[in-house]
XYZ file of C-alpha atoms in Angstrom:
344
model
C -94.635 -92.626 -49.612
C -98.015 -94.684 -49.961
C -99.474 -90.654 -49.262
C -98.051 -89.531 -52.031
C -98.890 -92.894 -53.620
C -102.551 -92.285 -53.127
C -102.324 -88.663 -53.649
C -100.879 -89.374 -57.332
C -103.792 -92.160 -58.009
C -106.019 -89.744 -57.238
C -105.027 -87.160 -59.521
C -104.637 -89.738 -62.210
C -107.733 -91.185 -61.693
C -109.138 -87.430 -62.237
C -107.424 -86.475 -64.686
C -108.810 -89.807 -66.470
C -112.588 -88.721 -65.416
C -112.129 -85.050 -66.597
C -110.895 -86.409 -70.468
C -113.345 -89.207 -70.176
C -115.982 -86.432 -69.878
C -114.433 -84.195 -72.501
C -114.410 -87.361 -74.348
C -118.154 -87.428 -74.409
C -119.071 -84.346 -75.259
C -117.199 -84.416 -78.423
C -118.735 -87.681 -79.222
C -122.235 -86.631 -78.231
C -121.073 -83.609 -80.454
C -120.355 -85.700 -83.336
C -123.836 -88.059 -83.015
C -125.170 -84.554 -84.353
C -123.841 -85.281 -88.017
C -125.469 -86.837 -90.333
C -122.786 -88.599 -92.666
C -123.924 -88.941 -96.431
C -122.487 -91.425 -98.911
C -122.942 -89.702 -102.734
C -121.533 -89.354 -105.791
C -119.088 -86.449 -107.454
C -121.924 -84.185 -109.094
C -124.004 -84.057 -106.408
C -121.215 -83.467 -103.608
C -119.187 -81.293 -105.599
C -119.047 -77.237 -104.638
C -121.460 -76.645 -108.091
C -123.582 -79.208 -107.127
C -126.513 -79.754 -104.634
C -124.885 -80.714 -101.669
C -123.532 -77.228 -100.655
C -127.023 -75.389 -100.730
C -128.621 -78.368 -99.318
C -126.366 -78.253 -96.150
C -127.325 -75.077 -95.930
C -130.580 -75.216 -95.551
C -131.006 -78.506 -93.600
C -128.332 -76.972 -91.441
C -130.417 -73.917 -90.604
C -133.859 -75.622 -89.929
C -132.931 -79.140 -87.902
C -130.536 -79.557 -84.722
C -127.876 -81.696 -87.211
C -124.976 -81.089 -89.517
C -124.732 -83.035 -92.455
C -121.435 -84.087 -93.880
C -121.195 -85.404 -98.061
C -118.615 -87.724 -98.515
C -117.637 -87.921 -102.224
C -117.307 -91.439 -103.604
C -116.673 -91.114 -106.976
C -119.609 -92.227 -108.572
C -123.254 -93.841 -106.740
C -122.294 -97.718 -107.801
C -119.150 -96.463 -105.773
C -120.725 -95.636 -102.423
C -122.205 -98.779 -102.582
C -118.833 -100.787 -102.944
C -117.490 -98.174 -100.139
C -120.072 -99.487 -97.710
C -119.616 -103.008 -98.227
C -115.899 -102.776 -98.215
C -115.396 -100.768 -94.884
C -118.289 -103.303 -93.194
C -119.080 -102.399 -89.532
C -116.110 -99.994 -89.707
C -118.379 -97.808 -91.729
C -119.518 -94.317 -90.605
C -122.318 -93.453 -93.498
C -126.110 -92.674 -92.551
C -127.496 -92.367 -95.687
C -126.812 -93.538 -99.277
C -127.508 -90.596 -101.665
C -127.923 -91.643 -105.530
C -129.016 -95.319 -105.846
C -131.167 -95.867 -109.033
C -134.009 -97.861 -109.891
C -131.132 -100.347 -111.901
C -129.437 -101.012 -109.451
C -132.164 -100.969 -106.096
C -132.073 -104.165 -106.212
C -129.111 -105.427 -105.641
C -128.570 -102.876 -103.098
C -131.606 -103.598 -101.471
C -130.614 -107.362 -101.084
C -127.529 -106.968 -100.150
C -129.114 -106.286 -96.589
C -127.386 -102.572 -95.724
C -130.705 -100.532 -96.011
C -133.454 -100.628 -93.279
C -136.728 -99.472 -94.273
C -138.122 -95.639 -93.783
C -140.855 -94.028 -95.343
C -140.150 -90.671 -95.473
C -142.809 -87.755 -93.626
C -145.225 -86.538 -96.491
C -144.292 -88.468 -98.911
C -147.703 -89.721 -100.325
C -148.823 -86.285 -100.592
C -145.446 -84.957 -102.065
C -144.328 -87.892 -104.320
C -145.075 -88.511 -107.733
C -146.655 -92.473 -106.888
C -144.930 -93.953 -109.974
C -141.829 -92.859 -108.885
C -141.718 -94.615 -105.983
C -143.145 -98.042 -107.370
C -139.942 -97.862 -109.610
C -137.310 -97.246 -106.987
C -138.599 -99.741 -104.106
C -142.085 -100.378 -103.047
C -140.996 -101.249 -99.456
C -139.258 -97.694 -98.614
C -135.844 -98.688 -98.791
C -135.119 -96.019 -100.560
C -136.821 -92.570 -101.503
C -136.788 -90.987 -104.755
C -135.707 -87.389 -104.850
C -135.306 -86.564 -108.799
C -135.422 -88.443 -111.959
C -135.209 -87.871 -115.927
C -134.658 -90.150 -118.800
C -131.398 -91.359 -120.471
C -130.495 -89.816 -123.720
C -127.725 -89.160 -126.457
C -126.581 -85.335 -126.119
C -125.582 -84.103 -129.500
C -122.849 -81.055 -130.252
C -124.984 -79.640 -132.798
C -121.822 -77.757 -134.140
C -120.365 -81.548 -134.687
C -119.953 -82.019 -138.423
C -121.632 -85.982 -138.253
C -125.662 -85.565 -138.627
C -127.305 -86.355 -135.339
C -128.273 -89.809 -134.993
C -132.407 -90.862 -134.743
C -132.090 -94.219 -133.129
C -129.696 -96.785 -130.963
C -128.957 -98.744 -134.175
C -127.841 -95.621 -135.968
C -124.982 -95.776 -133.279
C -123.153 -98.145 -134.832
C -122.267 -96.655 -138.520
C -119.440 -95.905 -139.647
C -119.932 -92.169 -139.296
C -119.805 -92.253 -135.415
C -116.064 -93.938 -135.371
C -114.837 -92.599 -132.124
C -117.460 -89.991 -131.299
C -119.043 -91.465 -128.713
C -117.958 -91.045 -125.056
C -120.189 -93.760 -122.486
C -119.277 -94.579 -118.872
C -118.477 -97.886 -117.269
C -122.075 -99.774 -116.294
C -120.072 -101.241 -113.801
C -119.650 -97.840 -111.724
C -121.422 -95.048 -113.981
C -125.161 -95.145 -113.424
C -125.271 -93.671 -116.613
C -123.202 -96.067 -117.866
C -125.514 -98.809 -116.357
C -128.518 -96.893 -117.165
C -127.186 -96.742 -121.333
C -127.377 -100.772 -120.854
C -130.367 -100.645 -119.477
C -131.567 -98.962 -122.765
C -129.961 -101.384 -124.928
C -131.065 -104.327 -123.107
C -135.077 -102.828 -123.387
C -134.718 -101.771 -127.152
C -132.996 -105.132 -128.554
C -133.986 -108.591 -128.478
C -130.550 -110.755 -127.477
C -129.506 -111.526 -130.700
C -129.818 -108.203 -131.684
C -128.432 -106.645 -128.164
C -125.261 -108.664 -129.295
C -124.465 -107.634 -132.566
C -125.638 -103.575 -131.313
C -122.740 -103.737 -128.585
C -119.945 -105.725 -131.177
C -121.175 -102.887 -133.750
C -120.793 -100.176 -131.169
C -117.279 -101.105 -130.049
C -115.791 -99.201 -132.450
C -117.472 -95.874 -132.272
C -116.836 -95.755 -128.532
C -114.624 -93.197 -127.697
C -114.089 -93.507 -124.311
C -115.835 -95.471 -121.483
C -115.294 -93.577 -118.338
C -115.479 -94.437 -114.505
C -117.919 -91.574 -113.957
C -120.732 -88.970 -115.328
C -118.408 -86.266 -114.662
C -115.498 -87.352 -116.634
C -117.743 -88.313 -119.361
C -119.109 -84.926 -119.241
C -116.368 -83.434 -119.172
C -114.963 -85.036 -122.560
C -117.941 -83.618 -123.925
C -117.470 -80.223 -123.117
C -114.068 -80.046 -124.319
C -114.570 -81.342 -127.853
C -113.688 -84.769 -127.745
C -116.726 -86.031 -128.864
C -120.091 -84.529 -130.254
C -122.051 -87.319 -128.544
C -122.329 -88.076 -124.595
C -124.817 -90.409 -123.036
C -126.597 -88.077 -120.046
C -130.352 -87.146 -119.516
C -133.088 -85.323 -121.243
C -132.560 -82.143 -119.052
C -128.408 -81.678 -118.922
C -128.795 -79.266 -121.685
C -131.403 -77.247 -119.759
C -128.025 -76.470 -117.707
C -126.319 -74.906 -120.687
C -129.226 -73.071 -121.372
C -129.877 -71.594 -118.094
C -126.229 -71.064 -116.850
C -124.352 -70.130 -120.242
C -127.336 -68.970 -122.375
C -125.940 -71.528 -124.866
C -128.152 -73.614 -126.724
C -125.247 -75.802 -128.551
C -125.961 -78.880 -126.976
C -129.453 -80.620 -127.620
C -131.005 -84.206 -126.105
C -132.019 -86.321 -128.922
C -135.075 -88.219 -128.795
C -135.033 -91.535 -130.410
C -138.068 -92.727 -132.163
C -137.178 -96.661 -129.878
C -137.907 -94.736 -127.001
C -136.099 -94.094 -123.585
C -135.293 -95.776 -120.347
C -136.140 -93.414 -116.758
C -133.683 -93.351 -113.979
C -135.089 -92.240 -110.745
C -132.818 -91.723 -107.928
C -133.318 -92.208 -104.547
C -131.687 -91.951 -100.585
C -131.996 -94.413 -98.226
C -131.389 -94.769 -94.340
C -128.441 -97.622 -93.510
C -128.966 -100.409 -91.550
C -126.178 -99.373 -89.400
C -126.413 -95.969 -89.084
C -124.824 -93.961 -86.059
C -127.209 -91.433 -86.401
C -130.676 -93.036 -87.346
C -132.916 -89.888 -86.474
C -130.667 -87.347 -88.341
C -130.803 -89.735 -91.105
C -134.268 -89.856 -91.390
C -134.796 -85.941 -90.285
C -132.697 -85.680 -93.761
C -134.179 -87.845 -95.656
C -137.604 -86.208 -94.775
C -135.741 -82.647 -95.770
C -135.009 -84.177 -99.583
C -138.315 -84.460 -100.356
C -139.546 -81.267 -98.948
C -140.339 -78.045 -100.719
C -137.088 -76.324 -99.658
C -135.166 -78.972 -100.805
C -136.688 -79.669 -103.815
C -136.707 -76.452 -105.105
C -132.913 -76.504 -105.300
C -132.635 -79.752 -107.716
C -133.540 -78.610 -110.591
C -130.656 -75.957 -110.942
C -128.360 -78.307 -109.236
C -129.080 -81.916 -109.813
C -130.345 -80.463 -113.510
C -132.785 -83.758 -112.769
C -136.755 -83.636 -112.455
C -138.116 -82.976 -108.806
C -139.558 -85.951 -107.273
C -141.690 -83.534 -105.414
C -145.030 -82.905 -107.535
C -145.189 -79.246 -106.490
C -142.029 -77.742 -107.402
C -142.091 -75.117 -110.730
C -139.641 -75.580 -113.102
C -137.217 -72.942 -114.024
C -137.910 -72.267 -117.748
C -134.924 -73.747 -119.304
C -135.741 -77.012 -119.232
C -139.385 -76.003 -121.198
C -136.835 -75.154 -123.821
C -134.201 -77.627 -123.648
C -135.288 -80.611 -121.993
C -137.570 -82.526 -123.736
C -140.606 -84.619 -122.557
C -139.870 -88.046 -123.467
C -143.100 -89.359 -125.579
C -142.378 -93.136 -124.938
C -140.626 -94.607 -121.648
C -139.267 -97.982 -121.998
C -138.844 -100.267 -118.962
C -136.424 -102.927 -118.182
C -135.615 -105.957 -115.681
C -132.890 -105.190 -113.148
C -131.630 -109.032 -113.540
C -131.393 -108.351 -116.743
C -129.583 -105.546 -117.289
C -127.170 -107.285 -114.643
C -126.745 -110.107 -116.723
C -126.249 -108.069 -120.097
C -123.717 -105.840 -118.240
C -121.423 -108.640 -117.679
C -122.294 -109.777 -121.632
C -120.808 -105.796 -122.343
C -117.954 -106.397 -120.297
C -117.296 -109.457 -121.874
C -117.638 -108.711 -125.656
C -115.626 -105.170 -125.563
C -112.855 -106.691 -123.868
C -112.603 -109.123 -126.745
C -110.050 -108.810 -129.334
């Protein structure tokens, strides 16, 4: 009896050992992949994240895995909610409106990314962060898109927003998840002086259409008809042009000037997988990667030697005047937005 007894430990004990060991293989398997927090666009099967598994995929030792959150303000929340529980690597999409705060709040460690003085545009990175917490990888200004089949005359500047003429033709995203959303603040905030910032957004009210969680559903509105104006970026028509041969849509430039978004990735604090992070990170901002944006992100290359595809020399237009802003600021006038359009 204690034979058998011993006999039977034995085999358990084994049996134990031999899933113990399977157990690590699959986990050593699994410290391979490199998990990426982004938004919708850029994780979605028309977007960049497809192509740029792809390619990162066939040139490093790691797999890289996009995790959708909805919008980049999103991903943020996601990390702080799921604390040490969380799995992501990187944070793809942070802007230079919202660094910041995301910088502060202590879940980035710094990494300056292989080549990057000799690839980056400098300015670029002395918006986004000046200590390397994060990396730009594309940028491109804020603007009004106009239907230019839309029977209202396209508007010249911010103020012109608020006439009568744009009642409900206006379709914005929430600041308080929409970088774009965020990022039309932003523009408000730089172009008006408070008391004037004030009466814009109480004037605005409205003409607002719809104020969406994301870029995408915004974007989508637009497409469909709902409205003939959609706050985006200088070069989102450049996609019309290039994948539709459709030259409807057109990025107004406003004589106030426009704010820049630059967009950048940056390795957590807590990632599992810190070298795969960074070996990713370093792919962003290389040549191969890079080349992909512009067709994909429809965004300006961070990387100063990538060609651009000729749409966007006919449809996205160099901005003559960029306007800058204060990310306290624009945090404070955010919550002012908040405030006065949920007023009665």
């Amino acid at each position: 009896m204690i034979k058998s007894t011993f006999k039977f430990l034995f085999l358990f004990i084994s049996i134990l050992f031999f899933s113990f060991t399977l157990g690590c293989k699959k986990s050593s398997s699994t410290s391979k992949n490199v998990v990426t927090y982004t938004y919708d666009s850029f994780a979605a099967d028309w977007g960049s994240a497809p192509l740029l598994k792809e390619a990162f995929e066939k040139n490093f030792p790691y797999t890289v895995e996009f995790v959708d959150c909805g919008d980049a303000i999103e991903c943020f929340y996601k990390i702080q909610t799921e604390g040490k529980d969380c799995l992501c690597d990187v944070i793809v999409g942070i802007d230079n409106n919202y660094a910041g705060e995301v910088i502060s709040s202590g879940i980035l460690e710094k990494y300056k990314a292989k080549n990057a003085d000799k690839l980056l545009y400098p300015f670029l990175q002395e918006q986004l962060s000046k200590d390397y917490y994060l990396t730009p990888y594309d940028f491109s200004h804020f603007a009004l898109i106009y239907d230019t089949k839309s029977s209202v005359a396209a508007p010249e500047k911010l103020s012109d927003l608020t006439k009568d003429i744009y009642s409900k033709k206006i379709v914005l995203m929430d600041p308080r998840t929409s970088t774009p959303g965020l990022g039309f603040v932003a523009w408000t905030s730089a172009v008006f002086s408070d008391s004037e910032f004030d009466s814009f957004w109480k004037n605005l009210k409205p003409n607002i259409l719809s104020m969406t969680p994301s870029w995408s559903h915004g974007w989508g509105m637009f497409l469909q008809g709902e409205a003939p104006l959609v706050i985006s970026y200088t070069t989102s028509p450049a996609y019309c042009v290039e994948e539709e041969n459709n030259d409807r849509y057109i990025a107004l430039e406003f004589s106030d000037g426009h704010v820049m978004q630059v967009e950048g990735a940056g390795l957590l604090k807590t990632a599992r997988n810190k070298e795969g992070a960074k070996a990713f990170i370093d792919f962003l901002i290389s040549d191969e990667a890079q080349v992909l944006l512009p067709k994909t992100q429809w965004m300006y290359p961070s990387n100063k030697n990538i060609e651009l595809p000729e749409s966007y020399k006919k449809a996205a237009p160099l901005v003559q005047k960029t306007l800058f802003t204060d990310e306290k600021k624009v945090k404070e006038k955010t919550q002012k937005v908040i405030k006065l359009l949920n007023e009665n």
